[in-house]
PDB file of C-alpha atoms in Angstrom:
ATOM      1  CA  MET W 145       0.037  -0.034  -0.318  1.00  0.00           C
ATOM      2  CA  LYS W 146       1.525   3.424  -1.055  1.00  0.00           C
ATOM      3  CA  GLU W 147       1.604   6.269   1.670  1.00  0.00           C
ATOM      4  CA  ILE W 148       0.011   9.132   1.175  1.00  0.00           C
ATOM      5  CA  VAL W 149       2.172  12.127   0.729  1.00  0.00           C
ATOM      6  CA  ASN W 150       1.262  15.855   1.762  1.00  0.00           C
ATOM      7  CA  LYS W 151       3.236  17.641  -0.781  1.00  0.00           C
ATOM      8  CA  VAL W 152       2.292  20.847   0.418  1.00  0.00           C
ATOM      9  CA  ALA W 153       3.085  20.175   3.690  1.00  0.00           C
ATOM     10  CA  GLY W 154       6.193  19.377   2.505  1.00  0.00           C
ATOM     11  CA  SER W 155       6.694  22.317  -0.420  1.00  0.00           C
ATOM     12  CA  GLY W 156       8.108  24.941   2.311  1.00  0.00           C
ATOM     13  CA  LEU W 157       5.174  27.148   1.416  1.00  0.00           C
ATOM     14  CA  VAL W 158       4.131  29.459   4.097  1.00  0.00           C
ATOM     15  CA  ASN W 159       0.293  30.316   4.407  1.00  0.00           C
ATOM     16  CA  PHE W 160      -0.644  33.656   5.337  1.00  0.00           C
ATOM     17  CA  ASP W 161      -3.898  34.708   6.063  1.00  0.00           C
ATOM     18  CA  ILE W 162      -4.546  37.987   6.012  1.00  0.00           C
ATOM     19  CA  SER W 163      -7.551  38.173   8.312  1.00  0.00           C
ATOM     20  CA  ASP W 164      -5.296  37.234  11.447  1.00  0.00           C
ATOM     21  CA  LEU W 165      -4.235  41.136  10.790  1.00  0.00           C
ATOM     22  CA  VAL W 166      -7.748  42.295  11.455  1.00  0.00           C
ATOM     23  CA  PRO W 167      -7.775  44.469  14.565  1.00  0.00           C
ATOM     24  CA  LYS W 168     -10.770  42.744  17.010  1.00  0.00           C
ATOM     25  CA  GLY W 169     -13.532  44.504  18.353  1.00  0.00           C
ATOM     26  CA  LYS W 170     -16.717  46.206  18.223  1.00  0.00           C
ATOM     27  CA  ARG W 171     -17.350  48.896  15.578  1.00  0.00           C
ATOM     28  CA  LEU W 172     -19.911  51.316  16.062  1.00  0.00           C
ATOM     29  CA  GLY W 173     -20.647  54.427  13.577  1.00  0.00           C
ATOM     30  CA  ILE W 174     -22.514  57.465  14.820  1.00  0.00           C
ATOM     31  CA  ASP W 175     -24.326  59.403  12.677  1.00  0.00           C
ATOM     32  CA  ILE W 176     -24.445  63.438  13.071  1.00  0.00           C
ATOM     33  CA  LYS W 177     -28.218  63.276  11.532  1.00  0.00           C
ATOM     34  CA  ASP W 178     -29.207  62.133  14.832  1.00  0.00           C
ATOM     35  CA  PHE W 179     -27.605  65.291  17.111  1.00  0.00           C
ATOM     36  CA  LEU W 180     -29.566  67.532  14.240  1.00  0.00           C
ATOM     37  CA  TRP W 181     -32.737  69.466  14.474  1.00  0.00           C
ATOM     38  CA  GLU W 182     -35.295  67.833  12.334  1.00  0.00           C
ATOM     39  CA  GLY W 183     -32.141  66.110  10.985  1.00  0.00           C
ATOM     40  CA  MET W 184     -31.156  69.079   8.677  1.00  0.00           C
ATOM     41  CA  ILE W 185     -30.080  71.979  10.992  1.00  0.00           C
ATOM     42  CA  LEU W 186     -27.129  72.022  13.167  1.00  0.00           C
ATOM     43  CA  LYS W 187     -28.191  74.531  16.327  1.00  0.00           C
ATOM     44  CA  GLU W 188     -25.128  74.747  18.162  1.00  0.00           C
ATOM     45  CA  LYS W 189     -26.502  75.341  21.855  1.00  0.00           C
ATOM     46  CA  ASP W 190     -28.791  71.649  21.052  1.00  0.00           C
ATOM     47  CA  PHE W 191     -25.930  70.285  19.386  1.00  0.00           C
ATOM     48  CA  ARG W 192     -23.107  70.972  22.143  1.00  0.00           C
ATOM     49  CA  GLU W 193     -26.203  69.483  24.627  1.00  0.00           C
ATOM     50  CA  LYS W 194     -27.028  66.202  22.723  1.00  0.00           C
ATOM     51  CA  ILE W 195     -23.152  65.753  22.847  1.00  0.00           C
ATOM     52  CA  LYS W 196     -22.704  66.289  26.457  1.00  0.00           C
ATOM     53  CA  ASN W 197     -25.277  63.542  26.995  1.00  0.00           C
ATOM     54  CA  ILE W 198     -23.536  60.862  24.844  1.00  0.00           C
ATOM     55  CA  ASP W 199     -22.575  58.081  27.121  1.00  0.00           C
ATOM     56  CA  GLU W 200     -19.117  57.297  26.369  1.00  0.00           C
ATOM     57  CA  GLU W 201     -19.265  54.245  27.680  1.00  0.00           C
ATOM     58  CA  ILE W 202     -21.001  52.908  24.781  1.00  0.00           C
ATOM     59  CA  TYR W 203     -18.102  53.790  23.080  1.00  0.00           C
ATOM     60  CA  ARG W 204     -15.319  52.051  25.259  1.00  0.00           C
ATOM     61  CA  ASP W 205     -12.684  49.810  23.455  1.00  0.00           C
ATOM     62  CA  ALA W 206     -14.892  50.119  20.112  1.00  0.00           C
ATOM     63  CA  TYR W 207     -13.573  51.268  17.093  1.00  0.00           C
ATOM     64  CA  VAL W 208     -15.744  54.581  15.910  1.00  0.00           C
ATOM     65  CA  TYR W 209     -16.883  55.966  12.445  1.00  0.00           C
ATOM     66  CA  ILE W 210     -18.750  59.370  12.376  1.00  0.00           C
ATOM     67  CA  TYR W 211     -20.694  59.876   9.561  1.00  0.00           C
ATOM     68  CA  CYS W 212     -23.871  61.820   8.413  1.00  0.00           C
ATOM     69  CA  SER W 213     -26.403  60.190   6.254  1.00  0.00           C
ATOM     70  CA  GLU W 214     -28.169  63.365   5.632  1.00  0.00           C
ATOM     71  CA  ASP W 215     -26.813  65.705   2.830  1.00  0.00           C
ATOM     72  CA  VAL W 216     -26.396  68.911   4.820  1.00  0.00           C
ATOM     73  CA  ILE W 217     -23.626  71.129   5.664  1.00  0.00           C
ATOM     74  CA  ILE W 218     -21.372  70.017   8.825  1.00  0.00           C
ATOM     75  CA  PRO W 219     -19.278  72.699  10.393  1.00  0.00           C
ATOM     76  CA  LEU W 220     -15.917  70.650  11.199  1.00  0.00           C
ATOM     77  CA  TRP W 221     -15.876  71.712  14.718  1.00  0.00           C
ATOM     78  CA  ALA W 222     -18.838  69.451  15.182  1.00  0.00           C
ATOM     79  CA  TYR W 223     -16.398  66.317  14.613  1.00  0.00           C
ATOM     80  CA  PHE W 224     -14.070  67.979  16.714  1.00  0.00           C
ATOM     81  CA  LEU W 225     -16.705  67.937  19.825  1.00  0.00           C
ATOM     82  CA  ILE W 226     -17.699  64.445  18.906  1.00  0.00           C
ATOM     83  CA  THR W 227     -14.437  63.180  19.252  1.00  0.00           C
ATOM     84  CA  SER W 228     -13.533  64.985  22.086  1.00  0.00           C
ATOM     85  CA  LYS W 229     -16.527  63.406  24.006  1.00  0.00           C
ATOM     86  CA  ILE W 230     -15.375  59.728  23.138  1.00  0.00           C
ATOM     87  CA  THR W 231     -11.641  60.053  22.493  1.00  0.00           C
ATOM     88  CA  ASP W 232     -11.197  58.508  26.283  1.00  0.00           C
ATOM     89  CA  ALA W 233     -13.212  55.426  25.434  1.00  0.00           C
ATOM     90  CA  ALA W 234     -12.916  54.723  22.163  1.00  0.00           C
ATOM     91  CA  LYS W 235      -9.696  52.546  20.367  1.00  0.00           C
ATOM     92  CA  LYS W 236      -9.998  54.493  17.190  1.00  0.00           C
ATOM     93  CA  ILE W 237     -12.297  57.395  15.496  1.00  0.00           C
ATOM     94  CA  VAL W 238     -12.160  57.960  12.220  1.00  0.00           C
ATOM     95  CA  PHE W 239     -14.340  60.183  10.118  1.00  0.00           C
ATOM     96  CA  GLY W 240     -16.172  58.554   7.052  1.00  0.00           C
ATOM     97  CA  ASN W 241     -18.367  54.903   6.779  1.00  0.00           C
ATOM     98  CA  ARG W 242     -17.561  51.658   8.142  1.00  0.00           C
ATOM     99  CA  GLU W 243     -15.475  50.856   5.052  1.00  0.00           C
ATOM    100  CA  ASP W 244     -12.985  54.052   5.228  1.00  0.00           C
ATOM    101  CA  LEU W 245     -12.373  52.603   9.431  1.00  0.00           C
ATOM    102  CA  GLU W 246     -11.615  49.344   7.896  1.00  0.00           C
ATOM    103  CA  VAL W 247      -9.214  50.183   5.315  1.00  0.00           C
ATOM    104  CA  LEU W 248      -7.481  52.389   8.118  1.00  0.00           C
ATOM    105  CA  LEU W 249      -7.498  49.539  10.133  1.00  0.00           C
ATOM    106  CA  MET W 250      -5.907  47.554   8.334  1.00  0.00           C
ATOM    107  CA  HIS W 251      -3.385  50.046   7.038  1.00  0.00           C
ATOM    108  CA  ASN W 252      -1.987  50.714  10.595  1.00  0.00           C
ATOM    109  CA  ALA W 253      -2.146  46.575  11.063  1.00  0.00           C
ATOM    110  CA  ILE W 254       0.078  45.766   7.852  1.00  0.00           C
ATOM    111  CA  GLN W 255       2.501  49.055   8.837  1.00  0.00           C
ATOM    112  CA  THR W 256       2.926  47.935  12.007  1.00  0.00           C
ATOM    113  CA  TYR W 257       3.371  44.047  11.716  1.00  0.00           C
ATOM    114  CA  ASP W 258       6.677  42.472  11.248  1.00  0.00           C
ATOM    115  CA  PHE W 259       6.793  40.265   8.484  1.00  0.00           C
ATOM    116  CA  SER W 260      10.279  39.377   8.844  1.00  0.00           C
ATOM    117  CA  GLU W 261       9.412  35.772   9.674  1.00  0.00           C
ATOM    118  CA  LEU W 262       8.380  35.596   5.825  1.00  0.00           C
ATOM    119  CA  ARG W 263      11.645  36.988   4.372  1.00  0.00           C
ATOM    120  CA  ASP W 264      13.281  34.509   1.746  1.00  0.00           C
ATOM    121  CA  LYS W 265      10.358  32.564   2.087  1.00  0.00           C
ATOM    122  CA  ARG W 266       7.625  31.272  -0.457  1.00  0.00           C
ATOM    123  CA  VAL W 267       4.243  32.911   0.547  1.00  0.00           C
ATOM    124  CA  LEU W 268       0.834  32.110  -0.101  1.00  0.00           C
ATOM    125  CA  VAL W 269      -1.930  34.567   0.979  1.00  0.00           C
ATOM    126  CA  LYS W 270      -4.975  32.951   1.376  1.00  0.00           C
ATOM    127  CA  GLY W 271      -7.545  33.685  -0.941  1.00  0.00           C
ATOM    128  CA  CYS W 272     -10.891  33.388   0.692  1.00  0.00           C
ATOM    129  CA  SER W 273     -11.616  34.685   4.640  1.00  0.00           C
ATOM    130  CA  ASP W 274     -14.983  34.788   6.699  1.00  0.00           C
ATOM    131  CA  GLU W 275     -13.893  38.790   7.202  1.00  0.00           C
ATOM    132  CA  LEU W 276     -14.403  41.453   4.780  1.00  0.00           C
ATOM    133  CA  ILE W 277     -10.991  42.397   4.061  1.00  0.00           C
ATOM    134  CA  PRO W 278     -10.743  46.091   2.098  1.00  0.00           C
ATOM    135  CA  ASN W 279      -8.874  45.477  -1.348  1.00  0.00           C
ATOM    136  CA  ASN W 280      -6.380  47.994  -0.378  1.00  0.00           C
ATOM    137  CA  ALA W 281      -5.104  45.865   2.253  1.00  0.00           C
ATOM    138  CA  TYR W 282      -3.972  43.353  -0.277  1.00  0.00           C
ATOM    139  CA  VAL W 283      -2.173  46.385  -2.106  1.00  0.00           C
ATOM    140  CA  GLU W 284      -0.472  47.274   0.441  1.00  0.00           C
ATOM    141  CA  LEU W 285       0.564  43.598   1.580  1.00  0.00           C
ATOM    142  CA  VAL W 286       2.043  43.207  -1.497  1.00  0.00           C
ATOM    143  CA  GLU W 287       3.970  46.362  -1.320  1.00  0.00           C
ATOM    144  CA  GLN W 288       5.212  44.656   2.182  1.00  0.00           C
ATOM    145  CA  LEU W 289       6.244  41.415   0.824  1.00  0.00           C
ATOM    146  CA  LYS W 290       7.652  42.633  -2.598  1.00  0.00           C
ATOM    147  CA  PRO W 291      11.144  43.223  -1.325  1.00  0.00           C
ATOM    148  CA  LEU W 292      11.204  40.206   1.367  1.00  0.00           C
ATOM    149  CA  VAL W 293       9.874  37.119   0.161  1.00  0.00           C
ATOM    150  CA  LYS W 294      10.986  34.643  -2.124  1.00  0.00           C
ATOM    151  CA  SER W 295       7.965  34.492  -4.138  1.00  0.00           C
ATOM    152  CA  LEU W 296       4.116  35.338  -3.600  1.00  0.00           C
ATOM    153  CA  MET W 297       1.004  33.439  -4.575  1.00  0.00           C
ATOM    154  CA  PHE W 298      -2.601  34.293  -3.929  1.00  0.00           C
ATOM    155  CA  GLY W 299      -5.551  32.130  -3.393  1.00  0.00           C
ATOM    156  CA  GLU W 300      -5.303  28.201  -1.920  1.00  0.00           C
ATOM    157  CA  ALA W 301      -2.603  25.585  -2.026  1.00  0.00           C
ATOM    158  CA  CYS W 302      -4.242  23.520  -4.650  1.00  0.00           C
ATOM    159  CA  SER W 303      -5.057  26.494  -6.898  1.00  0.00           C
ATOM    160  CA  ASN W 304      -3.402  29.131  -6.790  1.00  0.00           C
ATOM    161  CA  VAL W 305      -2.205  32.444  -8.805  1.00  0.00           C
ATOM    162  CA  PRO W 306       1.277  33.199  -8.892  1.00  0.00           C
ATOM    163  CA  ILE W 307       2.223  36.876  -8.597  1.00  0.00           C
ATOM    164  CA  PHE W 308       6.156  36.925  -8.624  1.00  0.00           C
ATOM    165  CA  LYS W 309       9.599  35.211  -7.743  1.00  0.00           C
ATOM    166  CA  ASN W 310      12.269  37.194  -6.727  1.00  0.00           C
TER     167      ASN W 310
END
């Protein structure tokens, strides 16, 4: 009887799952529309009162994105006030939508990750993930890996796309 050999395990191929870099924690959005008079007008006195009543504990250790779902003009100081209220509780606060938040979080994760363990290795970046990975994260990952790795592939061991060889 012939022994079954795992050729992938013996190939020296290193699997890299980019979803391992996704920061863990809750994501919360703050819609400025909820702080406007009739959802349309920013009245400074009312706005300041609503900001003062925010329970910042809701945002404890959360990644927060601030946006406005209505097409209204919001003065920049309004973002200052909201950020100032929750900055001691939140892990990170950004202006924009959820996708903007994820792009920034992945950017920070990729820029601070130590890829030295992959130097001169044949690397396969996992193609499927349960996490939503922004496309920009893959672009930044290639920028980081190109000068380090021997070769880069994308996909799964059984069906991958060669990206480059050094």
